[in-house]
PDB file of C-alpha atoms in Angstrom:
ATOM      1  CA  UNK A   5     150.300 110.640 -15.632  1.00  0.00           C
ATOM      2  CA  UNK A   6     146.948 108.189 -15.259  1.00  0.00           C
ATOM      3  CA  UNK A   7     146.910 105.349 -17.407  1.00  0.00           C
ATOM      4  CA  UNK A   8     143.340 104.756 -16.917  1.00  0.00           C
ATOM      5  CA  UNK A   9     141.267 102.143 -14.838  1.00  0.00           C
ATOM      6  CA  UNK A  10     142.307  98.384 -15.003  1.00  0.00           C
ATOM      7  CA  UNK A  11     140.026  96.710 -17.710  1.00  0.00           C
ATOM      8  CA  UNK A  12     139.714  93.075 -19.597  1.00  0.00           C
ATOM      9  CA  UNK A  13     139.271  92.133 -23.374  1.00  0.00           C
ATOM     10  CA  UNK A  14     137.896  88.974 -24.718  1.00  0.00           C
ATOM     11  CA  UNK A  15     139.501  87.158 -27.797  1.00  0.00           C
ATOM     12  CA  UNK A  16     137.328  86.766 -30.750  1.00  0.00           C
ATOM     13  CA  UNK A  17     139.195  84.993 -33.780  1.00  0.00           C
ATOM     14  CA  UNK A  18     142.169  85.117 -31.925  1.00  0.00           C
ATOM     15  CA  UNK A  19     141.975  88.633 -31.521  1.00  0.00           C
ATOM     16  CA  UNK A  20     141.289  90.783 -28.575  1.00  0.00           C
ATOM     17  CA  UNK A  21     141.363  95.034 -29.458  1.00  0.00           C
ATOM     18  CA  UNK A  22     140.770  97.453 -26.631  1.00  0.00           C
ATOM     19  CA  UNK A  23     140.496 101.175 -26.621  1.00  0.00           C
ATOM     20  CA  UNK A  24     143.248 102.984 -23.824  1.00  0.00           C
ATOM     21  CA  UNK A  25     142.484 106.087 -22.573  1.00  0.00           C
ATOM     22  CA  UNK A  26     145.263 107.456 -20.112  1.00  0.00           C
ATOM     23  CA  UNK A  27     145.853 111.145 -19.518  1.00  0.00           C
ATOM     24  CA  UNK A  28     149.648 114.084 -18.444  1.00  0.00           C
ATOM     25  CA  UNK A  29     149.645 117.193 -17.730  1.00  0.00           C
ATOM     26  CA  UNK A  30     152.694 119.174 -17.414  1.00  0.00           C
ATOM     27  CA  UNK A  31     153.933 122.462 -16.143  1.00  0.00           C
ATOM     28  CA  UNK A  32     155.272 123.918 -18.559  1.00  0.00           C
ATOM     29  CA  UNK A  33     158.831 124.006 -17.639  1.00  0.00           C
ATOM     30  CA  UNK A  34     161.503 123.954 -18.585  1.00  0.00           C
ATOM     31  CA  UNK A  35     160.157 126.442 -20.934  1.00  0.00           C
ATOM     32  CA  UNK A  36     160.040 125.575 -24.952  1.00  0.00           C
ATOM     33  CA  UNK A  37     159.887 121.792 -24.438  1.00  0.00           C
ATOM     34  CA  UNK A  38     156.864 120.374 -24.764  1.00  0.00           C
ATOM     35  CA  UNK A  39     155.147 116.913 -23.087  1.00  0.00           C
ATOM     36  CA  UNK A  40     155.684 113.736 -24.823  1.00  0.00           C
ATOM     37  CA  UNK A  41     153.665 110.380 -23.581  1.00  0.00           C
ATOM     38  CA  UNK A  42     154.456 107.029 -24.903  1.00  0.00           C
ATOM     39  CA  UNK A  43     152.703 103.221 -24.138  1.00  0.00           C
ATOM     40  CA  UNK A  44     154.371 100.411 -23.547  1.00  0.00           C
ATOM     41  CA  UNK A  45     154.525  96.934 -22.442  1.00  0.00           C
ATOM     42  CA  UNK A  46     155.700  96.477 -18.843  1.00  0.00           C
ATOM     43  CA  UNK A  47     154.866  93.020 -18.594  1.00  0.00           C
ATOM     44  CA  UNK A  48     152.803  89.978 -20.239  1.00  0.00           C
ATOM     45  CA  UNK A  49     152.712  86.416 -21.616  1.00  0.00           C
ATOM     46  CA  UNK A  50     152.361  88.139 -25.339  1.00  0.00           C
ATOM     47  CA  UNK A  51     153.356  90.951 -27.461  1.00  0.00           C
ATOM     48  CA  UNK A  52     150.531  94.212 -27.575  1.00  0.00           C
ATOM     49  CA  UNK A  53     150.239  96.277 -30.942  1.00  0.00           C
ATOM     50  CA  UNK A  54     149.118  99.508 -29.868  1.00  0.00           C
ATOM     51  CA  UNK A  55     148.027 101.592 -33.260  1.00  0.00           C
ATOM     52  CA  UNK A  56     149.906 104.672 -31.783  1.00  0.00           C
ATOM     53  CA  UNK A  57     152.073 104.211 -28.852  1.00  0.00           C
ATOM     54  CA  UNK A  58     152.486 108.267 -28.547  1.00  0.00           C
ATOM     55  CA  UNK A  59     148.858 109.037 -28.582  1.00  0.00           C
ATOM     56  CA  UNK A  60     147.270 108.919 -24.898  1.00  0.00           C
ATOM     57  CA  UNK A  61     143.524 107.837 -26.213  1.00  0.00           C
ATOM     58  CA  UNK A  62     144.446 104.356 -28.407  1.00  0.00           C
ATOM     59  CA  UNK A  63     143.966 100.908 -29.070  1.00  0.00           C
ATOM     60  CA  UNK A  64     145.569  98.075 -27.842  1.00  0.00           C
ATOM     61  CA  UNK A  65     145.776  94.543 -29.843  1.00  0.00           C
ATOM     62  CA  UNK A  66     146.103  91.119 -28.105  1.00  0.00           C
ATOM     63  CA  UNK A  67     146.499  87.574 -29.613  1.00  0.00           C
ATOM     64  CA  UNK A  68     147.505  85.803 -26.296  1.00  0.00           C
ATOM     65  CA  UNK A  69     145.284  85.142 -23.187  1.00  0.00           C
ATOM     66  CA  UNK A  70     146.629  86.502 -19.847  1.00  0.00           C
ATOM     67  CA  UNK A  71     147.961  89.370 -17.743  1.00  0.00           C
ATOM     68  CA  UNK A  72     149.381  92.393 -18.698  1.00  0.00           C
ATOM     69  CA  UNK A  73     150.547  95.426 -17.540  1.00  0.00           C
ATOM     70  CA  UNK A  74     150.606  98.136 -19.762  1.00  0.00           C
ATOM     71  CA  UNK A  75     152.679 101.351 -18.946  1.00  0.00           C
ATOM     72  CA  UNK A  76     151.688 104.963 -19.853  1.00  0.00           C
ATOM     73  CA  UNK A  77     155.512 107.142 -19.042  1.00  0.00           C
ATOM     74  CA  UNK A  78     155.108 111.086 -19.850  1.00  0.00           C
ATOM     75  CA  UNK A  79     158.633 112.955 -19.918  1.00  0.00           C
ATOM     76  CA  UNK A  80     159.026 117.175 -20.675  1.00  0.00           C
ATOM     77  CA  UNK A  81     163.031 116.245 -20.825  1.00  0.00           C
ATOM     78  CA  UNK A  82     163.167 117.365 -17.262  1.00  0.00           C
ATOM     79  CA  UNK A  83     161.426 115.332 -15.604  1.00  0.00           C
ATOM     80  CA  UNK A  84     159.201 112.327 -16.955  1.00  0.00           C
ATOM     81  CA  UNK A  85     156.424 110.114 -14.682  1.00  0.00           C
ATOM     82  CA  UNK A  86     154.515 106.899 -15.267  1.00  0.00           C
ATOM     83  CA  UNK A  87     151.334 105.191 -14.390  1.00  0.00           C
ATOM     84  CA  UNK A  88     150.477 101.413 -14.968  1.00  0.00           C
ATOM     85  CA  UNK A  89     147.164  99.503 -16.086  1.00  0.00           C
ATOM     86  CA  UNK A  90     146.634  96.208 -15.782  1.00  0.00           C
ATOM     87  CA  UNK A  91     145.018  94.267 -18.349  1.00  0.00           C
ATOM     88  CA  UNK A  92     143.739  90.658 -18.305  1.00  0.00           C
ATOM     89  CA  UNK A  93     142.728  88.968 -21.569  1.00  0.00           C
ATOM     90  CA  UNK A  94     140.288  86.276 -21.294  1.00  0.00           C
ATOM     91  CA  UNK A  95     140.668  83.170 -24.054  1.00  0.00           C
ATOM     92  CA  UNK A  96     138.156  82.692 -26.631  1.00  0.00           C
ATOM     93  CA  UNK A  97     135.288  80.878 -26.067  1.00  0.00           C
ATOM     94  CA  UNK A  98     134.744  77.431 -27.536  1.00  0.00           C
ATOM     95  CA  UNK A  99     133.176  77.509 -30.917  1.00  0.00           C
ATOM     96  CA  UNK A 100     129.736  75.696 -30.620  1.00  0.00           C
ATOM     97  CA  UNK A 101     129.834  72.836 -32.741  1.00  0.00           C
ATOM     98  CA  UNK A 102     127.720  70.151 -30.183  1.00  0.00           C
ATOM     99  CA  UNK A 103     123.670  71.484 -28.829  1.00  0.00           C
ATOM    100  CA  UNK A 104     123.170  73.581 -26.084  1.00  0.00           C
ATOM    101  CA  UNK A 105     120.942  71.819 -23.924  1.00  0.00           C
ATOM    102  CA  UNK A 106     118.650  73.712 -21.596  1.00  0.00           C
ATOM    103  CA  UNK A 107     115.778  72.044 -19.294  1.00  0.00           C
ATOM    104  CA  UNK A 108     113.247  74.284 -18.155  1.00  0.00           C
ATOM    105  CA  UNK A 109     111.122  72.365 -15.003  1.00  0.00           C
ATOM    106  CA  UNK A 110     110.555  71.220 -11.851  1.00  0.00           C
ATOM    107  CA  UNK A 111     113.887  70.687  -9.420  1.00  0.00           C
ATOM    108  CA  UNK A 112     112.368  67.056  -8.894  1.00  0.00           C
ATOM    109  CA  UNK A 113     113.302  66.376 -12.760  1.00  0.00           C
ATOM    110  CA  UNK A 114     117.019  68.042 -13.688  1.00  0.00           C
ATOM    111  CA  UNK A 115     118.567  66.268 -16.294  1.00  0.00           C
ATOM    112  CA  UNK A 116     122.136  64.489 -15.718  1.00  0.00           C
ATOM    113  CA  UNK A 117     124.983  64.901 -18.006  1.00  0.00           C
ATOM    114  CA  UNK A 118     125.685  68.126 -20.143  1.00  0.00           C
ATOM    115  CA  UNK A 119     122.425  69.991 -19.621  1.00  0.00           C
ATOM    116  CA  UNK A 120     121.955  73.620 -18.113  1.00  0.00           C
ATOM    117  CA  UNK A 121     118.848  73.305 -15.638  1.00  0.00           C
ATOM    118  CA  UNK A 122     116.986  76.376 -15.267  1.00  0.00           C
ATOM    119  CA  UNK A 123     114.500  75.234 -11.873  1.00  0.00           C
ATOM    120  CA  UNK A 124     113.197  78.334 -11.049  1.00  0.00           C
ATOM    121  CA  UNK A 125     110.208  80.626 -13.437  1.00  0.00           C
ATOM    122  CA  UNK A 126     110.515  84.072 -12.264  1.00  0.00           C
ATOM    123  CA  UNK A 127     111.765  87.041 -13.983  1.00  0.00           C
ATOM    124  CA  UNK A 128     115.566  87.042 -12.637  1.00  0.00           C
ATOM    125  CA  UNK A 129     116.748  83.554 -13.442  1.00  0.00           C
ATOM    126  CA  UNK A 130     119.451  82.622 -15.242  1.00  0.00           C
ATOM    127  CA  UNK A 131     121.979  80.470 -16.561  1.00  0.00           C
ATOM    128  CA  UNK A 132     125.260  82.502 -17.207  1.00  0.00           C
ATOM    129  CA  UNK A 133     128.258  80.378 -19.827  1.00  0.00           C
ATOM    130  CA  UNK A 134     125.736  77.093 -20.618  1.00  0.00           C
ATOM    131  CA  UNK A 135     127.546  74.479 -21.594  1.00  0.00           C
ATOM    132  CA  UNK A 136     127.054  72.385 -24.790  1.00  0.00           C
ATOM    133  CA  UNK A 137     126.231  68.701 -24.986  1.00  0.00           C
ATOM    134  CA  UNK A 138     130.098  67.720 -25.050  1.00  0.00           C
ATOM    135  CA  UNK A 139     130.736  69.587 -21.885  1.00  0.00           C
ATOM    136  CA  UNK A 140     132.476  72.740 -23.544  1.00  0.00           C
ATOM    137  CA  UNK A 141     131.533  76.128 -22.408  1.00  0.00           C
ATOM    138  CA  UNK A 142     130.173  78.267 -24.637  1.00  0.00           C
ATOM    139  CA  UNK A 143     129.597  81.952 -23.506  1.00  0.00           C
ATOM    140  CA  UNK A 144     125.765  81.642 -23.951  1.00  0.00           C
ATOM    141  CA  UNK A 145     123.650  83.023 -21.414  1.00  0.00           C
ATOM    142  CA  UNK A 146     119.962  82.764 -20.724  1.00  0.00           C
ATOM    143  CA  UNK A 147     117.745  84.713 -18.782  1.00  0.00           C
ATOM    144  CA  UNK A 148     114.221  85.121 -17.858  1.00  0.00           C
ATOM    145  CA  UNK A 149     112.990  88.844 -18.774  1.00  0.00           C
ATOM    146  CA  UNK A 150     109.894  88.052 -18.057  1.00  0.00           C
ATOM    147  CA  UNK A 151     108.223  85.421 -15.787  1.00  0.00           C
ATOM    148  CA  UNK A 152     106.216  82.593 -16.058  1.00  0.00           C
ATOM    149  CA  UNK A 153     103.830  81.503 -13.328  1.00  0.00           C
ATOM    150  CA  UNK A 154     105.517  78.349 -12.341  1.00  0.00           C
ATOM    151  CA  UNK A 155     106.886  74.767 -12.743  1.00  0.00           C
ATOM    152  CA  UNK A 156     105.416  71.721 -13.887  1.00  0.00           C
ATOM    153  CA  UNK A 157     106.792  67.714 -13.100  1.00  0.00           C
ATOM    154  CA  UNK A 158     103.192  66.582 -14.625  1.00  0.00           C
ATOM    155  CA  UNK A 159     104.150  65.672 -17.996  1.00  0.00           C
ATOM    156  CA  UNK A 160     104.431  62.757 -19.716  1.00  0.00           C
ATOM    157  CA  UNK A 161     107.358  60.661 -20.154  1.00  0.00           C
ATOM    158  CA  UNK A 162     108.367  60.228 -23.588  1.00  0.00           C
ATOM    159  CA  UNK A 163     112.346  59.478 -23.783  1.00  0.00           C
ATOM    160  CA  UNK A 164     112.297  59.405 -27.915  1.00  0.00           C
ATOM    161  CA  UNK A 165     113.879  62.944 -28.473  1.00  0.00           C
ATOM    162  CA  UNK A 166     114.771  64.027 -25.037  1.00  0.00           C
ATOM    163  CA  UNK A 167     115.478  61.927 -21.769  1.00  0.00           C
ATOM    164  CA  UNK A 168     112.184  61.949 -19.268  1.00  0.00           C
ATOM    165  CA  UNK A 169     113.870  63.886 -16.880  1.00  0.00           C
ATOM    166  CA  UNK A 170     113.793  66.983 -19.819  1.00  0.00           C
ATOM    167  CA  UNK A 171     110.511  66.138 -21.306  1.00  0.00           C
ATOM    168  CA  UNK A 172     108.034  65.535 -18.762  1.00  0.00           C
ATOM    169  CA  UNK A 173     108.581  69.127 -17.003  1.00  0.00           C
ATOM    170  CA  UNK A 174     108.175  72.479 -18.079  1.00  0.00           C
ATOM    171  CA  UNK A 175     107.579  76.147 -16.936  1.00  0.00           C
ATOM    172  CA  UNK A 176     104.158  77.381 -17.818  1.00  0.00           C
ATOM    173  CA  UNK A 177     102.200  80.532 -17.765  1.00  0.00           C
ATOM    174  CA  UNK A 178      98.326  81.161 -17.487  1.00  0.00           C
ATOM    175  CA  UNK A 179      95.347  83.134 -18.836  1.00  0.00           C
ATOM    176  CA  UNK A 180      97.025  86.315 -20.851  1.00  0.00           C
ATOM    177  CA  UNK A 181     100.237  86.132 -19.150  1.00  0.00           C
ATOM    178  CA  UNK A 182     103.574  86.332 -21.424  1.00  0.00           C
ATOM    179  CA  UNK A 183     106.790  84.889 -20.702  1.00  0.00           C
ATOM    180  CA  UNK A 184     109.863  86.177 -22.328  1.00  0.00           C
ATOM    181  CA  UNK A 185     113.475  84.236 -22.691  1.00  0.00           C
ATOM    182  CA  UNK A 186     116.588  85.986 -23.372  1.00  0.00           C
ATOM    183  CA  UNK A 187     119.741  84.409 -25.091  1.00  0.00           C
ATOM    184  CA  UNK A 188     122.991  86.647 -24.757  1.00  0.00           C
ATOM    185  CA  UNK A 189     126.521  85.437 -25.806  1.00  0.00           C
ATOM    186  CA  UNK A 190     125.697  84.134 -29.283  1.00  0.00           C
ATOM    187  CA  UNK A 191     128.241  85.213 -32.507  1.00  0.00           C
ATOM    188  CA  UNK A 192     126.972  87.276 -34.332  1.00  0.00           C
ATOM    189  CA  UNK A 193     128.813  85.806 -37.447  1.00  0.00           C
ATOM    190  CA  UNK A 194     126.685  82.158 -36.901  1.00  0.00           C
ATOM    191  CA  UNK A 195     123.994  81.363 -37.361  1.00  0.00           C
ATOM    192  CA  UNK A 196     121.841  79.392 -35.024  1.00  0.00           C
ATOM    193  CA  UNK A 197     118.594  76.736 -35.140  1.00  0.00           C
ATOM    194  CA  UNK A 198     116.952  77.024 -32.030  1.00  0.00           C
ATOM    195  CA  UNK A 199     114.294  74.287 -30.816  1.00  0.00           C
ATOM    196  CA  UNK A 200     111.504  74.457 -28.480  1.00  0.00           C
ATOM    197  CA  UNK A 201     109.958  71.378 -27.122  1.00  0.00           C
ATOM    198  CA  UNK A 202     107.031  70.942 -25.145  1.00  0.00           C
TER     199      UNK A 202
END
């Protein structure tokens, strides 16, 4: 009996579903019986709903964060054999009800308080679970795809929308050259305003 590779789930509306995929084989004694599997819940901090516990390819339902072990037992009434998988379930992420602040510049300029800083222009940087403006994380990434040619400190200070720090720098790109920005992590049930300032 395999009960698969170990593997992690993320809740999303306080749900977390994953597909199981363990696999028996038997040999074929005593002969007429035949090789039953069942899944089951060796240990966690919450109860799993599997939508057939007899089936070895199913789906496993989660409503609590955590650890769990989840047993895969095959028996031919002669002999029987199990395998474990463990499980971890990660907890929602915050829903995004404050800005996510990003700063693109110069190192010489980050901003304080609950902004992601993004001080380098080439194709490879990133900024993995941003937070928002209250602190929260909120499972937002951003990458650059494709890079700019550098940094700037040379703007000018305005501090009406945005502190100096975010305003007066900026990544920039020259002649024909295009930049590309990628934001991952968003819900695809929201929907978003973004804002570009420059």
């Amino acid at each position: 009996v395999n009960a698969g590779t170990d593997d992690s789930v993320t809740l999303i509306s306080g749900t977390g579903a994953l597909a199981l995929s363990g696999s028996a084989s038997d040999d074929g004694l005593p002969q007429g019986s035949s090789l039953t599997t069942q899944w089951t819940t060796f240990s966690g901090p919450g109860t799993v709903t599997f939508a057939d516990d007899s089936l070895l390819a199913t789906t496993a339902t989660f409503t609590v964060e955590g650890t769990y072990v989840l047993r895969l037992t095959g028996s031919d009434t002669a002999l029987s054999a199990s395998d474990d998988v463990t499980i971890t379930v990660n907890p929602e992420a915050s829903p995004i009800s404050a800005p996510v602040l990003f700063d693109f510049g110069d190192a010489a300029y980050t901003t304080a308080g609950n902004w992601n800083n993004l001080t380098t222009s080439w194709a490879g940087s990133f900024i993995t679970d941003a937070i928002d403006s209250d602190g929260l994380l909120t499972g937002i990434s951003l990458s650059i795809d494709s890079g700019f040619t550098s940094t700037n400190g040379m703007g000018v200070d305005s501090g009406v929308i945005y502190p100096n720090t975010a305003a007066r720098d900026s990544f920039y790109v020259e002649n024909t050259q295009l930049a590309t920005v990628v934001l991952d992590g968003l819900d695809i049930s929201k929907t978003y305003t973004i804002r570009l300032f420059g």
